[in-house]
XYZ file of C-alpha atoms in Angstrom:
342
model
C 0.000 0.000 0.000
C 1.239 3.472 -0.818
C 2.456 5.398 2.185
C 1.932 8.877 0.732
C -1.234 10.832 1.401
C -2.614 13.178 -1.203
C -1.732 16.705 -0.134
C -4.642 18.659 -1.561
C -8.235 18.273 -2.648
C -8.194 17.460 -6.385
C -11.357 19.455 -7.185
C -12.768 22.859 -6.152
C -15.729 23.124 -3.811
C -17.866 24.579 -6.608
C -17.692 21.232 -8.468
C -18.570 18.999 -5.510
C -21.810 17.058 -6.202
C -22.385 16.439 -2.472
C -22.899 19.714 -0.620
C -23.479 18.397 2.910
C -21.683 20.404 5.598
C -19.926 18.402 8.306
C -20.649 19.351 11.899
C -17.361 20.277 13.601
C -16.753 18.322 16.788
C -13.714 16.764 18.434
C -13.237 13.109 19.183
C -12.885 13.874 22.894
C -16.042 15.902 23.207
C -18.002 13.336 21.277
C -16.737 10.460 23.407
C -17.526 12.353 26.646
C -21.005 13.095 25.421
C -23.270 10.854 23.377
C -21.630 8.301 21.130
C -23.682 9.477 18.165
C -24.341 13.254 18.316
C -27.441 14.521 16.591
C -27.259 16.527 13.392
C -27.231 20.276 13.837
C -29.415 22.332 11.527
C -27.625 22.611 8.191
C -24.877 20.190 9.225
C -24.427 16.429 9.428
C -22.505 14.517 12.086
C -22.034 11.362 10.039
C -20.121 10.309 6.959
C -21.922 11.638 3.852
C -24.098 8.888 2.464
C -23.645 6.652 5.535
C -25.800 7.860 8.472
C -24.644 4.984 10.728
C -20.974 6.051 10.628
C -19.969 8.921 12.912
C -17.282 11.461 12.086
C -14.919 10.170 14.747
C -11.481 9.728 13.192
C -11.295 6.037 14.093
C -14.737 5.347 12.656
C -13.953 7.259 9.479
C -10.636 5.456 9.019
C -12.262 2.054 9.495
C -15.015 3.019 7.063
C -12.564 4.248 4.436
C -10.398 1.150 4.814
C -13.391 -1.120 4.383
C -14.611 0.667 1.249
C -11.378 1.529 -0.543
C -8.301 -0.413 0.593
C -7.040 -3.419 -1.400
C -4.409 -5.133 0.792
C -4.290 -8.306 -1.323
C -3.501 -6.402 -4.524
C -1.020 -4.235 -2.637
C 0.774 -7.388 -1.516
C 0.815 -8.744 -5.067
C 1.812 -5.404 -6.622
C 5.471 -6.244 -7.319
C 4.391 -9.390 -9.186
C 1.246 -8.141 -10.934
C 3.174 -7.309 -14.107
C 3.447 -11.076 -14.691
C -0.334 -11.453 -14.998
C -1.521 -7.998 -16.088
C -0.600 -5.084 -18.305
C 1.038 -2.405 -16.191
C -0.885 0.551 -17.542
C -3.236 2.719 -15.515
C -4.966 3.703 -18.766
C -5.929 0.109 -19.515
C -9.550 0.777 -18.575
C -12.340 0.489 -21.130
C -15.239 2.973 -20.895
C -18.569 1.439 -19.948
C -19.892 1.570 -23.519
C -16.804 -0.354 -24.686
C -17.445 -2.948 -21.983
C -20.875 -3.415 -23.550
C -19.372 -3.667 -27.044
C -17.101 -6.441 -25.775
C -20.159 -8.296 -24.486
C -19.483 -7.767 -20.788
C -22.264 -7.146 -18.321
C -21.623 -4.615 -15.545
C -21.838 -6.134 -12.065
C -21.857 -3.636 -9.163
C -19.956 -4.777 -6.073
C -19.067 -3.162 -2.747
C -15.855 -5.182 -2.493
C -12.977 -2.829 -3.459
C -10.624 -5.690 -4.388
C -13.044 -6.698 -7.161
C -13.184 -3.189 -8.622
C -12.156 -3.330 -12.306
C -11.669 -7.109 -12.361
C -13.331 -8.998 -15.188
C -14.144 -12.611 -15.931
C -15.492 -13.885 -19.234
C -18.655 -11.884 -19.952
C -18.798 -9.662 -16.859
C -16.820 -6.890 -15.188
C -17.062 -5.990 -11.515
C -17.184 -2.288 -10.620
C -17.528 -0.653 -7.213
C -20.057 2.218 -7.098
C -18.813 5.681 -6.181
C -19.308 6.296 -2.432
C -21.121 9.542 -1.635
C -18.369 10.717 0.717
C -15.916 10.961 -2.197
C -18.175 13.585 -3.767
C -18.033 15.866 -0.735
C -15.425 18.642 -0.713
C -15.437 19.166 3.048
C -14.948 15.442 3.664
C -11.867 15.522 1.445
C -10.341 18.497 3.198
C -11.029 17.020 6.637
C -10.216 13.330 6.222
C -8.332 12.696 2.966
C -5.551 15.269 2.943
C -2.066 14.801 4.374
C -2.925 16.926 7.405
C -6.083 14.991 8.249
C -6.492 13.230 11.576
C -7.899 10.037 10.049
C -4.472 8.810 8.905
C -5.975 7.313 5.752
C -3.976 7.318 2.528
C -5.851 9.759 0.314
C -4.046 8.560 -2.822
C -6.292 5.473 -2.757
C -9.384 7.680 -3.101
C -7.662 9.703 -5.831
C -6.829 6.535 -7.770
C -10.353 5.195 -7.378
C -11.914 8.336 -8.834
C -9.296 8.480 -11.588
C -10.462 5.019 -12.647
C -13.983 6.464 -12.944
C -12.644 9.273 -15.127
C -11.704 6.538 -17.610
C -14.802 4.416 -17.053
C -17.291 7.267 -17.521
C -15.783 9.813 -19.941
C -18.869 10.292 -22.168
C -22.572 11.026 -21.770
C -23.450 7.489 -22.888
C -21.132 6.048 -20.239
C -22.823 8.278 -17.666
C -26.244 6.921 -18.651
C -24.953 3.338 -18.397
C -23.395 4.083 -14.991
C -26.693 5.464 -13.737
C -28.542 2.384 -14.993
C -26.063 0.145 -13.160
C -26.333 2.258 -9.961
C -22.628 3.113 -10.037
C -23.070 6.873 -9.547
C -25.144 8.117 -6.582
C -28.170 10.371 -6.858
C -26.146 13.316 -5.556
C -24.856 13.644 -9.117
C -27.858 15.161 -10.866
C -26.835 15.180 -14.521
C -24.041 14.723 -17.040
C -22.681 18.321 -16.962
C -22.252 18.142 -13.191
C -20.445 14.804 -13.405
C -18.271 15.938 -16.304
C -17.066 19.035 -14.437
C -16.341 17.029 -11.291
C -14.567 14.006 -12.791
C -12.450 16.035 -15.240
C -10.169 17.028 -12.333
C -9.080 13.376 -11.965
C -8.657 12.389 -15.622
C -5.065 13.538 -16.192
C -3.514 12.900 -12.795
C -0.133 11.083 -13.028
C 0.550 7.673 -11.506
C 2.647 9.311 -8.778
C -0.555 10.827 -7.376
C -2.447 7.558 -6.954
C -2.077 4.401 -4.871
C -0.106 1.563 -6.425
C -3.135 -0.589 -7.188
C -4.429 2.116 -9.559
C -1.201 2.128 -11.532
C -2.828 -0.918 -13.104
C -6.158 -0.802 -14.878
C -8.457 -3.749 -15.511
C -7.358 -7.091 -14.123
C -8.395 -10.493 -15.443
C -9.822 -12.599 -12.623
C -8.571 -15.916 -14.012
C -4.979 -14.615 -13.988
C -5.355 -13.219 -10.484
C -6.426 -16.715 -9.424
C -3.126 -18.072 -10.768
C -1.176 -15.283 -9.067
C -2.721 -16.301 -5.737
C -1.916 -19.984 -6.327
C 1.688 -19.294 -7.253
C 2.680 -16.538 -4.807
C 0.431 -17.470 -1.822
C -0.098 -13.936 -0.414
C -0.991 -13.556 3.272
C -4.165 -11.545 2.674
C -5.862 -14.157 0.499
C -8.977 -15.925 1.742
C -8.040 -19.150 -0.025
C -4.799 -20.349 -1.627
C -6.647 -21.453 -4.766
C -8.647 -18.404 -5.841
C -8.488 -14.621 -5.744
C -12.272 -14.834 -5.816
C -14.111 -18.160 -5.680
C -15.829 -18.484 -9.103
C -18.322 -21.216 -8.180
C -20.635 -21.289 -5.196
C -22.279 -24.626 -5.959
C -21.152 -28.015 -7.273
C -23.814 -27.918 -9.985
C -22.450 -24.779 -11.650
C -18.906 -26.151 -11.497
C -19.917 -29.476 -13.108
C -22.024 -27.745 -15.779
C -19.061 -25.585 -16.822
C -16.576 -28.480 -16.729
C -18.678 -31.022 -18.631
C -18.446 -29.276 -22.037
C -14.624 -29.202 -22.283
C -14.457 -32.740 -20.869
C -16.860 -33.988 -23.552
C -14.823 -32.180 -26.209
C -11.613 -33.877 -25.034
C -13.347 -37.259 -24.902
C -14.763 -36.821 -28.428
C -11.379 -35.766 -29.802
C -9.581 -38.749 -28.283
C -12.327 -41.122 -29.476
C -12.068 -39.737 -33.013
C -8.298 -40.192 -33.073
C -8.502 -43.752 -31.735
C -11.233 -44.673 -34.237
C -9.156 -43.319 -37.111
C -6.123 -45.323 -36.001
C -8.272 -48.420 -35.717
C -9.565 -47.945 -39.276
C -6.034 -47.448 -40.573
C -4.873 -50.703 -38.974
C -7.881 -52.875 -39.813
C -8.721 -52.299 -43.484
C -10.541 -55.530 -44.542
C -8.771 -57.487 -47.274
C -10.459 -60.885 -47.018
C -14.102 -59.800 -47.048
C -16.075 -61.417 -49.996
C -17.286 -57.951 -51.025
C -13.724 -57.002 -51.955
C -12.861 -60.180 -53.942
C -14.096 -58.810 -57.278
C -11.905 -55.722 -57.038
C -8.643 -57.511 -57.573
C -5.383 -57.016 -55.748
C -4.754 -53.520 -57.104
C -8.283 -52.394 -56.227
C -7.890 -53.638 -52.677
C -4.599 -51.812 -52.376
C -6.175 -48.572 -53.625
C -9.074 -48.839 -51.182
C -6.737 -49.667 -48.318
C -4.504 -46.768 -49.276
C -7.499 -44.381 -49.403
C -8.754 -45.532 -45.994
C -5.253 -45.221 -44.569
C -4.675 -41.719 -46.009
C -8.066 -40.503 -44.766
C -7.440 -41.919 -41.277
C -3.983 -40.358 -41.102
C -5.459 -37.036 -42.299
C -8.032 -37.156 -39.478
C -5.274 -37.882 -36.949
C -3.110 -35.023 -38.274
C -6.116 -32.684 -38.216
C -6.808 -33.651 -34.614
C -3.163 -33.011 -33.676
C -3.219 -29.647 -35.492
C -6.445 -28.652 -33.715
C -5.046 -29.404 -30.269
C -1.776 -27.700 -31.177
C -3.732 -24.534 -31.966
C -5.980 -24.816 -28.910
C -3.026 -25.247 -26.563
C -0.217 -23.579 -28.475
C -1.864 -20.217 -29.197
C -2.779 -19.424 -25.544
C 0.661 -20.621 -24.375
C 2.393 -18.506 -27.048
C 0.335 -15.435 -26.085
C 1.090 -15.999 -22.407
C 4.838 -16.339 -23.094
C 4.777 -13.206 -25.256
C 2.999 -11.243 -22.525
C 5.455 -12.438 -19.875
C 8.425 -11.542 -22.090
C 6.848 -8.144 -22.797
C 6.459 -7.591 -19.060
C 10.071 -8.638 -18.453
C 11.380 -6.225 -21.086
C 9.241 -3.398 -19.721
C 10.346 -4.119 -16.160
C 14.025 -4.135 -17.211
C 13.585 -0.801 -19.006
C 11.840 0.676 -15.971
C 14.572 -0.625 -13.648
C 17.231 0.810 -15.964
C 15.555 4.232 -16.024
C 15.109 4.327 -12.240
C 18.714 3.123 -11.738
C 20.052 5.844 -14.013
């Protein structure tokens, strides 16, 4: 996890979609009085958007950590380049996600934000407190008492600047409940999020120096590197929650393998057992029998070669792409190490 805290609020107060004013009170006075002070007229004494969370520094820090921190990805950061493209701009807008056939799945788990698997991508909705200027100045700057790393919040909103850069993306985000009702319309969102779009990687937490992450590759990263923060040593996120769904997904490739092996064995059996003593073949003569046997043999060998070529493509292409991506990551990492060393 990055140890630097963002030093200033990235947007002006005039662009803040959430205009709630925070009621000023100290931790000591609040603890000596009631544990949950009542809202004063025109002010709130809770985290914007979360009435159950008080503005005590400890409560705010715990709330921010729960909603934004990604300790597992932080632990894997030095090795993520092996399984992902190290580019913070590798984030498709929501309309492009739709073009690629992916459904948008909202999730409150920050470690799933911007991870995708097959035909779906997981995206965490924008918390209301990140739209409030006063909350930023009080709890997310370097001088704040919460002690939370504000660069995580900056990186999170920068990812939204790439996810929702157009009016169509804004409409899709609203349909998927990714943007809260505090944001009234597209012009308001556009003015607010534009302040995050061009921030450099040095301003954001390390997780957001990567963009989208493929869930299947994160599963392999967990299996290989065994990070301490993982829930299970086999999966980054468990893909199946019932035996039925697991069997239904596994049965198709298993049947394909079985059919391919059966076809190859049948072809070899035909090639080795061309009938030469059957009465039906007696009228063809020796040369005719040889031609038929040769034709059967050639066809069987062609089927076997086709089967081998098919499996070579099915296995070889993904392996070649994986090796190319790993070599690309190695070259990029060496260049980066050379630049930093110089």
